[in-house]
Each structure stands twice: as C-alpha cells, then as structure tokens.
PDB file of C-alpha atoms and ligand atoms in Angstrom:
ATOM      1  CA  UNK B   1      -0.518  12.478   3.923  1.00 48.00           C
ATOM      2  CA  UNK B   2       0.461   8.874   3.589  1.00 56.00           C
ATOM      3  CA  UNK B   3      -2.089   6.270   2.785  1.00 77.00           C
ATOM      4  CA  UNK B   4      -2.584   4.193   5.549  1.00 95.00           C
ATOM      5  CA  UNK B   5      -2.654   0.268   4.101  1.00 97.00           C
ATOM      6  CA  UNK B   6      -3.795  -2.851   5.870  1.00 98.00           C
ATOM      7  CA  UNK B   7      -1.808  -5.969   6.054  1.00 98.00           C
ATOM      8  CA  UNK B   8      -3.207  -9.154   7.321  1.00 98.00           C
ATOM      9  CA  UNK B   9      -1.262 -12.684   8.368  1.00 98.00           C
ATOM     10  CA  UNK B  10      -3.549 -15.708   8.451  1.00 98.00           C
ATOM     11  CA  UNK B  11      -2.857 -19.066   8.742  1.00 97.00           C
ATOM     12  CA  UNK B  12      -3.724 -22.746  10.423  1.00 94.00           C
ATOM     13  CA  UNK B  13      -2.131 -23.071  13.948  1.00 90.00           C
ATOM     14  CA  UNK B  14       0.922 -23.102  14.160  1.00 89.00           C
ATOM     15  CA  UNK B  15       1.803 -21.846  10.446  1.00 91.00           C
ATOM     16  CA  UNK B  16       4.866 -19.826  12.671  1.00 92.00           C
ATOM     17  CA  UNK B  17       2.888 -16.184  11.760  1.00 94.00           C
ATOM     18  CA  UNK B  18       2.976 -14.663  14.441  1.00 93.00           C
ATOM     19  CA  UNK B  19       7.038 -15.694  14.882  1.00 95.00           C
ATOM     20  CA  UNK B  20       7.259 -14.300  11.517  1.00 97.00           C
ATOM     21  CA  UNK B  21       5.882 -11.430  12.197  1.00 97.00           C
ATOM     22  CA  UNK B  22       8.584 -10.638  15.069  1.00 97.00           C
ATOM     23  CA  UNK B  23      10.951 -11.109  12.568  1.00 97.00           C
ATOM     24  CA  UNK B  24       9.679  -8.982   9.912  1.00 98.00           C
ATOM     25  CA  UNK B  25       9.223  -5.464  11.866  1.00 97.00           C
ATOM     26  CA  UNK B  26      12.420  -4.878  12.451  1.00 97.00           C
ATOM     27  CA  UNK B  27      13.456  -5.224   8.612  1.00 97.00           C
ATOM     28  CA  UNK B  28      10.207  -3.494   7.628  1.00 97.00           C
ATOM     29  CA  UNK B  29      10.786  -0.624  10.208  1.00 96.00           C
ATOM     30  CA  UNK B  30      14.027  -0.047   8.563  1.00 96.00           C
ATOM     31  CA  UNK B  31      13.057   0.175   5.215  1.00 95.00           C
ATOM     32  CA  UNK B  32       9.698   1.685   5.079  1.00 94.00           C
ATOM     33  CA  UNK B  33       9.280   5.272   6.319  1.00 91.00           C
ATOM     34  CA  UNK B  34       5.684   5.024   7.200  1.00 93.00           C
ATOM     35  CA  UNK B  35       4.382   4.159  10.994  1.00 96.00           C
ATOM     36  CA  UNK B  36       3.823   0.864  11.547  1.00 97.00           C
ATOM     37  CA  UNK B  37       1.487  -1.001  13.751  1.00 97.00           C
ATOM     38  CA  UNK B  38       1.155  -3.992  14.772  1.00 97.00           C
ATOM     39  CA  UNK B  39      -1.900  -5.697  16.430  1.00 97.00           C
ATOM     40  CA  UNK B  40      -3.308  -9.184  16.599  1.00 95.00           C
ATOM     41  CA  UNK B  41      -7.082 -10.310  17.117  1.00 96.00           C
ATOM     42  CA  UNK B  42      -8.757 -11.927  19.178  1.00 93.00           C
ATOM     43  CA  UNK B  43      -7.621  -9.128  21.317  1.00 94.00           C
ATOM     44  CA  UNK B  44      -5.414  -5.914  20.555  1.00 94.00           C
ATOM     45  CA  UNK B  45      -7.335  -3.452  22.971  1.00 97.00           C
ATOM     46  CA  UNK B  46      -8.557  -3.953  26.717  1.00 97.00           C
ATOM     47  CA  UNK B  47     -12.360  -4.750  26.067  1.00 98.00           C
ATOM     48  CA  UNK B  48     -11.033  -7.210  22.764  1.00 98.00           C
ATOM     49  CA  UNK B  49      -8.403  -8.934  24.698  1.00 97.00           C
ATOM     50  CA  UNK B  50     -11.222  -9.793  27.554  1.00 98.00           C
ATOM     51  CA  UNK B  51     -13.646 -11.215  24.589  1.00 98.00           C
ATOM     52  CA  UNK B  52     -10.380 -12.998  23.794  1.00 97.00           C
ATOM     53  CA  UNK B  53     -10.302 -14.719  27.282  1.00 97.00           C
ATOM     54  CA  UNK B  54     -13.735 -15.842  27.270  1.00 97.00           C
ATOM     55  CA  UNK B  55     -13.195 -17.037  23.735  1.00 96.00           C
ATOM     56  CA  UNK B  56      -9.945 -19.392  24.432  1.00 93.00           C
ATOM     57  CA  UNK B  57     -10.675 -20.437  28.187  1.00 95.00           C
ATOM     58  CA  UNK B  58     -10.291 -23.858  28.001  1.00 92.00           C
ATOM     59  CA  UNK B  59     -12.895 -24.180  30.458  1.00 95.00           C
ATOM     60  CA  UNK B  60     -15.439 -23.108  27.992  1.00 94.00           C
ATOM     61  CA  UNK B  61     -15.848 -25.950  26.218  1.00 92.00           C
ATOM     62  CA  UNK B  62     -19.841 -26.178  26.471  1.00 95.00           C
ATOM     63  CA  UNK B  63     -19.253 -22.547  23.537  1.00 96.00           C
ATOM     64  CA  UNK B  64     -22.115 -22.632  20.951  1.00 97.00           C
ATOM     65  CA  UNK B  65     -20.660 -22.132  17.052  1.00 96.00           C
ATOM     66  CA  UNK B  66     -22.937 -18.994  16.907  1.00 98.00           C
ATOM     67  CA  UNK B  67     -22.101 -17.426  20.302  1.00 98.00           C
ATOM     68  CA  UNK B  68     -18.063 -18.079  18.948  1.00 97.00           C
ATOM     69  CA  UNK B  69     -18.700 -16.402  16.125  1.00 98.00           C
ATOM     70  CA  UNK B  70     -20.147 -13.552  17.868  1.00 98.00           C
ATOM     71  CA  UNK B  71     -17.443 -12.970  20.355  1.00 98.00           C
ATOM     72  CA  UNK B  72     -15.099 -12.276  17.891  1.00 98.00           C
ATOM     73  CA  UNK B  73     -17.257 -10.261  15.911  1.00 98.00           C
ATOM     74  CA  UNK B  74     -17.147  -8.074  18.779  1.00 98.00           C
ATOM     75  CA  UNK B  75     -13.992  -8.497  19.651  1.00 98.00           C
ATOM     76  CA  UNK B  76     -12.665  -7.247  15.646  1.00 98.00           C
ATOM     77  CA  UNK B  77     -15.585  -4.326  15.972  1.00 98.00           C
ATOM     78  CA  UNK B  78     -13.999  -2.981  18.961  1.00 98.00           C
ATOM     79  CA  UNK B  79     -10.510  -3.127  17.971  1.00 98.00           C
ATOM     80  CA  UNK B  80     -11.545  -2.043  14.551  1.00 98.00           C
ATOM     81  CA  UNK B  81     -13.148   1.185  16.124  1.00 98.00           C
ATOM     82  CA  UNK B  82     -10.775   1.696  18.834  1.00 98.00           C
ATOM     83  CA  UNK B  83      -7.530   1.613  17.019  1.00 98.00           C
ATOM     84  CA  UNK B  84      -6.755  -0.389  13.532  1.00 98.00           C
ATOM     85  CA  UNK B  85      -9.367   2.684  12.065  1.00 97.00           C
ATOM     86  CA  UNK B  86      -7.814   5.485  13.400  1.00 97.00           C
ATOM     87  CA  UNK B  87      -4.599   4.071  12.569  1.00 97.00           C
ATOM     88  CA  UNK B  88      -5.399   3.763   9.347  1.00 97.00           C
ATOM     89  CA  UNK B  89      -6.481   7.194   8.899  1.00 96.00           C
ATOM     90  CA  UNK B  90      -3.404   8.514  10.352  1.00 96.00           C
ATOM     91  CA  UNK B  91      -1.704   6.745   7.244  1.00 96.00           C
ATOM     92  CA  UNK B  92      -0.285   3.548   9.318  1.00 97.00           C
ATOM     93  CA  UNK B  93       0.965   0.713   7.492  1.00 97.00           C
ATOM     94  CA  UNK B  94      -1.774  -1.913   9.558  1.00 98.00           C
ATOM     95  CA  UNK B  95       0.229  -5.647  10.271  1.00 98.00           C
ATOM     96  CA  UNK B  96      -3.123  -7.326  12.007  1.00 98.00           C
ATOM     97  CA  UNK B  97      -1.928 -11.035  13.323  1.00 97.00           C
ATOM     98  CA  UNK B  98      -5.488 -12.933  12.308  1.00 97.00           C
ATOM     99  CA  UNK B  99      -8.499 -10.768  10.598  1.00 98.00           C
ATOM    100  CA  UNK B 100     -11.413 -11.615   8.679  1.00 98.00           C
ATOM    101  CA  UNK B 101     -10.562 -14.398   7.192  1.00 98.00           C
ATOM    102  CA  UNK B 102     -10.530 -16.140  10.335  1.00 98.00           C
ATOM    103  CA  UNK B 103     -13.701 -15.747  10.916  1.00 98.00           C
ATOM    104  CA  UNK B 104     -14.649 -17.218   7.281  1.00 98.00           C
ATOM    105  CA  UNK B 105     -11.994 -20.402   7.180  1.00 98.00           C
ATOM    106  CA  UNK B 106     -12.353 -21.140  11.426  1.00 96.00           C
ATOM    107  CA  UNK B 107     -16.259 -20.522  12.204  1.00 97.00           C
ATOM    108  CA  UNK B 108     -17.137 -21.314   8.373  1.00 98.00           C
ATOM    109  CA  UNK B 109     -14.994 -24.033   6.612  1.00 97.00           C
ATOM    110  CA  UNK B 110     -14.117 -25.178   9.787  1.00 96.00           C
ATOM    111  CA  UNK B 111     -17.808 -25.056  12.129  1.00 95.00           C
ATOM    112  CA  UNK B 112     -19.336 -25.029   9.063  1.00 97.00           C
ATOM    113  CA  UNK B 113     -21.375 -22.125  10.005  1.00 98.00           C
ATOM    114  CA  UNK B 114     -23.654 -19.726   7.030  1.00 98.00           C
ATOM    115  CA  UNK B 115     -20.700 -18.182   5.126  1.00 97.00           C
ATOM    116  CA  UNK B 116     -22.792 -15.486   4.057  1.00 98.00           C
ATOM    117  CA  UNK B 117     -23.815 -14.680   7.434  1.00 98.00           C
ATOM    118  CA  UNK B 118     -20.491 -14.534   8.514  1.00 98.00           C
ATOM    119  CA  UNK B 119     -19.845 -12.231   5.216  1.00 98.00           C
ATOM    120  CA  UNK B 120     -22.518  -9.877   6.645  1.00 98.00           C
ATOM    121  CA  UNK B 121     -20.763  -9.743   9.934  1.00 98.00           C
ATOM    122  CA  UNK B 122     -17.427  -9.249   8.875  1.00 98.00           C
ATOM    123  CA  UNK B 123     -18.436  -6.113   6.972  1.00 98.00           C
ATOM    124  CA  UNK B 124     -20.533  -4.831   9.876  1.00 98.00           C
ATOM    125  CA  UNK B 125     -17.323  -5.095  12.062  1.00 98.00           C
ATOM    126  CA  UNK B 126     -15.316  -3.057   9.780  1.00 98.00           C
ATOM    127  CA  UNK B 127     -17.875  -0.932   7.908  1.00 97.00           C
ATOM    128  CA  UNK B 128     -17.047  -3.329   4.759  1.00 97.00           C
ATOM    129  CA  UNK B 129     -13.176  -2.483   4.664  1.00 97.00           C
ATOM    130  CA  UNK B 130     -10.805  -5.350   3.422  1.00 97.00           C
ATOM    131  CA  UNK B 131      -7.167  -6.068   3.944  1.00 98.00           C
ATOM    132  CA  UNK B 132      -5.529  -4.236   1.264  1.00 97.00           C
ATOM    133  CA  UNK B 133      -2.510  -7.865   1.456  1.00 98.00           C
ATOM    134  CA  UNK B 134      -3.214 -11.084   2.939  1.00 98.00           C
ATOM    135  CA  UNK B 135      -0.115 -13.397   3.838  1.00 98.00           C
ATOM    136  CA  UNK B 136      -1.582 -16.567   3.877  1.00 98.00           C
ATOM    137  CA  UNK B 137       1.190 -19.101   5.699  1.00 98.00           C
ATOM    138  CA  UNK B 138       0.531 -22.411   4.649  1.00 97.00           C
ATOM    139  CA  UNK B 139       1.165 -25.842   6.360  1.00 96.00           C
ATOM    140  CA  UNK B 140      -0.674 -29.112   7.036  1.00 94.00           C
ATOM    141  CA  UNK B 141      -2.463 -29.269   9.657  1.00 89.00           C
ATOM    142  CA  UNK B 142      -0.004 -32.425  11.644  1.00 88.00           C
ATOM    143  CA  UNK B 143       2.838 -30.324  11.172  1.00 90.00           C
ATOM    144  CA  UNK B 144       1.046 -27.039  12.869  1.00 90.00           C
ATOM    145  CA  UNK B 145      -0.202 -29.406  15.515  1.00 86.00           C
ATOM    146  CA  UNK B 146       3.082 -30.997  15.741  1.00 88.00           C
ATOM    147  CA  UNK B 147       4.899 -27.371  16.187  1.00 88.00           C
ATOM    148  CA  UNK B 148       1.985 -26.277  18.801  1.00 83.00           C
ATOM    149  CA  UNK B 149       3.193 -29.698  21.009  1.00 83.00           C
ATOM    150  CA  UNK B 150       6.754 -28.841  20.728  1.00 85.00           C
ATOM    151  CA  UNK B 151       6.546 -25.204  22.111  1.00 80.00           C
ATOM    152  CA  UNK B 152       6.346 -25.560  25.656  1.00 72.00           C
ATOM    153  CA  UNK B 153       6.451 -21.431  26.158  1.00 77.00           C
ATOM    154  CA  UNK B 154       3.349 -21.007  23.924  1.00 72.00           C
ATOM    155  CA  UNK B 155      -0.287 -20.919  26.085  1.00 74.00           C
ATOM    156  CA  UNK B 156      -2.313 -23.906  25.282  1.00 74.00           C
ATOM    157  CA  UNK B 157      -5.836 -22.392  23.984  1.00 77.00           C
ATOM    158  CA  UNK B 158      -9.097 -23.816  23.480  1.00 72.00           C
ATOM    159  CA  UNK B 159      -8.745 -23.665  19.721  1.00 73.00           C
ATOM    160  CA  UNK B 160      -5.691 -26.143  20.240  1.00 71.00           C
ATOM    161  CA  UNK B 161      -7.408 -28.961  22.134  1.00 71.00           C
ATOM    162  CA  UNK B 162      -9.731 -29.549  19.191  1.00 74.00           C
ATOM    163  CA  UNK B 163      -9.655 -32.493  16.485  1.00 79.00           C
ATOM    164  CA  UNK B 164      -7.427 -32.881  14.333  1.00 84.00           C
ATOM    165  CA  UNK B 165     -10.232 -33.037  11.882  1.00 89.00           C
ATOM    166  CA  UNK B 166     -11.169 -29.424  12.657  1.00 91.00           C
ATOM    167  CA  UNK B 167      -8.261 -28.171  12.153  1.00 91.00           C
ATOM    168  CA  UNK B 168      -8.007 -30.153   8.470  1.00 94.00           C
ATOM    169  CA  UNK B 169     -11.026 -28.253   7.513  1.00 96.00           C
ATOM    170  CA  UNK B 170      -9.392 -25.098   8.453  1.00 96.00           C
ATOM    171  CA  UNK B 171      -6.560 -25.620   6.016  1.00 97.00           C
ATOM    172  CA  UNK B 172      -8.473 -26.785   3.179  1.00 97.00           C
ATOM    173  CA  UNK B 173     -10.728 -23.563   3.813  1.00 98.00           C
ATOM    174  CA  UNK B 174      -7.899 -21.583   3.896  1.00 98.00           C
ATOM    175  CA  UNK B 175      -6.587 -23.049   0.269  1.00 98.00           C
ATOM    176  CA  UNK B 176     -10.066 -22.474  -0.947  1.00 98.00           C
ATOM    177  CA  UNK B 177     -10.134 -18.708   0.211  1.00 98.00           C
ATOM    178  CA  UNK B 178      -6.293 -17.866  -0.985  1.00 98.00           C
ATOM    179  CA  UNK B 179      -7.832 -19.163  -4.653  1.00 98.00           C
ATOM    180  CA  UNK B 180     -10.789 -17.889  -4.740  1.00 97.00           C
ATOM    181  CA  UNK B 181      -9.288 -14.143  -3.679  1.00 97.00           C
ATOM    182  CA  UNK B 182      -5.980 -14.719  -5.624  1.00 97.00           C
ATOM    183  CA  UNK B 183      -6.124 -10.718  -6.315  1.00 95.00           C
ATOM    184  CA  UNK B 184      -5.620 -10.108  -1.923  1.00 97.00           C
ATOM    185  CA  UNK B 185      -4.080 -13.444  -0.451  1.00 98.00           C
ATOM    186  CA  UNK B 186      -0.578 -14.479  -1.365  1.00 98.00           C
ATOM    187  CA  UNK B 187       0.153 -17.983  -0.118  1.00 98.00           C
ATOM    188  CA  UNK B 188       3.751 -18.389   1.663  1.00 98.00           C
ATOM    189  CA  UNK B 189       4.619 -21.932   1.923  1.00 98.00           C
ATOM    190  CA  UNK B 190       5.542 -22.041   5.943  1.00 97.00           C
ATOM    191  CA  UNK B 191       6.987 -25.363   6.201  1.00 96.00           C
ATOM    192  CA  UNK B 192      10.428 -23.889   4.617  1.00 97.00           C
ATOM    193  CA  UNK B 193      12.767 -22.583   7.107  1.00 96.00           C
ATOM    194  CA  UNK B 194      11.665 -19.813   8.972  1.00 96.00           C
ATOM    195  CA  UNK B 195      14.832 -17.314   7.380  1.00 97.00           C
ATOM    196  CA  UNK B 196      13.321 -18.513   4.075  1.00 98.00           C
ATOM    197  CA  UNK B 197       9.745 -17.455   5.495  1.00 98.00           C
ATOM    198  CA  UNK B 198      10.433 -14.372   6.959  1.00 98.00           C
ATOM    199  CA  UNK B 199      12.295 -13.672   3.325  1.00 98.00           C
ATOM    200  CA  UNK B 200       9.715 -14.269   1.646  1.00 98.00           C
ATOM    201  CA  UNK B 201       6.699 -12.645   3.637  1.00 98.00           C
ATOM    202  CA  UNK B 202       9.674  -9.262   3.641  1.00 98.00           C
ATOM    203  CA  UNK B 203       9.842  -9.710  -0.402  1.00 98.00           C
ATOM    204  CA  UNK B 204       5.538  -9.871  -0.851  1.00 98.00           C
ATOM    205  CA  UNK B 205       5.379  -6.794   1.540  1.00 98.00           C
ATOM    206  CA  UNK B 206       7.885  -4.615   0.043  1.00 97.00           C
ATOM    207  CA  UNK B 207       6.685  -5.661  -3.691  1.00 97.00           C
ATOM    208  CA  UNK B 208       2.901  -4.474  -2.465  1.00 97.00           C
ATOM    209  CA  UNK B 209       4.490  -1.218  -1.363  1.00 95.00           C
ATOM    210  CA  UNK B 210       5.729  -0.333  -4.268  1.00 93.00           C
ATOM    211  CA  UNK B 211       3.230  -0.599  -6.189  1.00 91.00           C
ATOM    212  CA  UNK B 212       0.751   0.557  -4.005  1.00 88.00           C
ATOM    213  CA  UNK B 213       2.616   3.809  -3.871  1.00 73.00           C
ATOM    214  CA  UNK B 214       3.354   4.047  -7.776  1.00 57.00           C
TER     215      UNK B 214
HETATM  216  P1  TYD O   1      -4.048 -17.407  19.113  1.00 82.45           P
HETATM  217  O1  TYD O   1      -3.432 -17.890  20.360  1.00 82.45           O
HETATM  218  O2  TYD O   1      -3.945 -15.954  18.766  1.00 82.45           O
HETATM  219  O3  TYD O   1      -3.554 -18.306  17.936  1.00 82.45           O
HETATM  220  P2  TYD O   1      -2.516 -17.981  16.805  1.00 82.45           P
HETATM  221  O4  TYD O   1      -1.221 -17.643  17.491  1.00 82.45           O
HETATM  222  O5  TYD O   1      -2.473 -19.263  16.028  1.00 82.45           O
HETATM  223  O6  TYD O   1      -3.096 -16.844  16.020  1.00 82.45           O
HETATM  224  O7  TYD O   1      -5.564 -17.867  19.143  1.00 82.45           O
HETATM  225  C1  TYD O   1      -6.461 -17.407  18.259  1.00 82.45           C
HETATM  226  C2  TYD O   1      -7.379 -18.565  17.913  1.00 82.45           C
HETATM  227  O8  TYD O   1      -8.646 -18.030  17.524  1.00 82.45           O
HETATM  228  C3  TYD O   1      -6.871 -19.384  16.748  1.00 82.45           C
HETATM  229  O9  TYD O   1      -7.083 -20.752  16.991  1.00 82.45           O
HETATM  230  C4  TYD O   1      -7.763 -18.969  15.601  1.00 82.45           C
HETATM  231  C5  TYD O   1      -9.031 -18.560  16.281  1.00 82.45           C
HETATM  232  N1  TYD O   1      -9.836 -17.548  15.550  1.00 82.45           N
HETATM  233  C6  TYD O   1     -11.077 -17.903  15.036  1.00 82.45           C
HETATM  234  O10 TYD O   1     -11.498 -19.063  15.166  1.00 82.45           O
HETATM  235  N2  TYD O   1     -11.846 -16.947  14.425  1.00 82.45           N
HETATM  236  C7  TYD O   1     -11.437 -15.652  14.296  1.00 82.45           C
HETATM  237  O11 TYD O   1     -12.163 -14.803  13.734  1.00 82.45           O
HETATM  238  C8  TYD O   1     -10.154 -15.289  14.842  1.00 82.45           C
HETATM  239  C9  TYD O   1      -9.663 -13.870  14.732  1.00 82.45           C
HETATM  240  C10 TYD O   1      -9.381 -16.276  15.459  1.00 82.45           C
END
C-alpha cells in the first residue's frame, strides 16, 4: 500500500488558496496515481461544517478568544476522526484548505492567545500528527483585504469584518511560523499571477512527491 501524505494550504485572507487549489487538482490528478482528497476546515464533514457556522456568523460578534479557539478545535477533531484519518490510512494524498497552523498564526499571533496551549490542543485534535507539506501563500494583508472587497461571489465571514490590524498580526505570524518550521512550510509568494501561483504550488507538490517516495 501507498503511503497516505498530508498536504496543507495556509495563508492570510485572501492569499487566493483556496482558488489555487481548484486549479491544482486537476494537474495533480493527472499526474499522480494516488487518491486524492480534498477537504477544507472549519468544516469538511456535517457536525465540522455546523461548528463552522457558529464560528463565522457574523452575528456572533460578542465570541470569546477561548471559546473561538475551541470551536475549531472541535471542528479539526471531528473532521480529523471522521475522514482526513481514515483517508490517510487508506494511502490518500490529504490537500486540507486551512489546518493547524491556523489555529497557531489566527487565535495565537493574531488573538494573542497561550501558544503552547494552543500546541497542546492541536495535538489532541490530531493525536500529534503534522502536515507532512505546508504551502504557505503569502501576501500583505491590504492586498488580501483588497481581493476579499473585490469578490462579490465570495460569502462575507466574521473573520473578514475584523481590523485591519488583526489581520497584520496574522501575516507577520504566519512569516514567523514558515521560518521557524522551514523543514514543513514552503512560502509561495501569492501576489504573482495566479498561473505563476498555481505553477509554483504544482512544482513544490510534485518535488515533495518524489522524494517522499524515493
Ligand atoms: P474561510 O471562509 O474558509 O476563509 P478562507 O477561504 O480564507 O480559508 O474562513 C475560515 C476563517 O477561519 C479564516 O478567516 C481563518 C479562520 N481560521 C482560524 O481563525 N483558525 C483556524 O484554526 C482555522 C482553521 C481557520
């Protein structure tokens, strides 16, 4: 059997990940012989994706840090148990839009809640397993905002109504983490065209693959 390997995206809002991820399935589902799923968090199965809606209701805004931080810990514990395990185990190659990281750069650098806490919690969710790749897509945080008030299709969230200065801390936590774990997190530089992005995220993936499987 194949060994299943997990892949995560992260990135400020409105990096374009989640566009770039569209773009790269196809291209990876040709090349690559292996199963591929892909999920997203907040959400990804029924009792996640209802976390997800009491996480982003933009009626919520009287949401306590810790109680946040909680709800997707539950959220990624569910999904982890319900399906990005078992997928894993059947020897999936794992594309998860948002993972742990989140957590650390959004409810840490950016709520400036206990990192370590969050630490614990993120190896509770998934009994201590890491993304084996992190694509880290980088941009400032006026262009993400800027890209978020241009797409009229996309649904407004309360993560997208906060200050700008919230969302500053998120990128500057997110170029902490992709130095600090240099080994995992390639950073993709996301204000490039997107052909160039979705190039370059194709060219990190396929170079992990083959030396994961040499
Ligand atoms: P979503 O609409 O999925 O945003 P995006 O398309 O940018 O991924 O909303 C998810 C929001 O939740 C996003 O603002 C990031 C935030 N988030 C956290 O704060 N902590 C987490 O652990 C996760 C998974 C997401």
């Amino acid at each position: 059997m194949t060994n299943g390997y997990l892949l995560s995206f992260e990135g400020p809002d409105g990096a374009g990940k989640t566009t770039v991820l569209e773009r790269l399935l196809p291209l990876l589902r040709e090349k690559v012989s292996q199963p591929i799923l892909v999920t997203r968090e907040p959400g990804g199965v029924q009792i996640s994706e209802r976390i997800r809606d009491v996480i982003l209701d933009v009626n919520h805004t009287q949401m306590d840090s810790k109680t946040e931080l909680l709800l997707y810990i539950a959220a990624r514990r569910q999904h982890w148990v319900e399906k990005v395990a078992p997928a894993l185990d059947e020897g999936c190659l794992v594309l998860m839009d948002r993972f742990i990281d989140s957590s650390v750069v959004y409810q840490g650098a950016g709520r400036g809640l206990d990192k370590a806490a969050i630490a614990w919690l993120n190896d509770y969710a998934t009994d201590k397993r890491k993304p084996d790749l992190t694509l880290y897509f980088d941009v400032p945080s006026e262009v993400g905002l800027e890209r978020i008030n241009q797409n009229a299709s996309r649904e407004v969230n309360r993560l997208d109504l906060e200050a700008l200065e919230l969302h500053q801390k998120v990128r500057n936590g997110y170029l902490a983490l992709a130095e600090s774990e240099s080994d995992r997190i390639v950073t993709i530089d996301a204000t490039k065209p997107l052909d160039e992005v979705v190039k370059e995220a194709y060219d990190t993936v396929l170079r992990f693959l083959e030396k994961a499987v040499l």
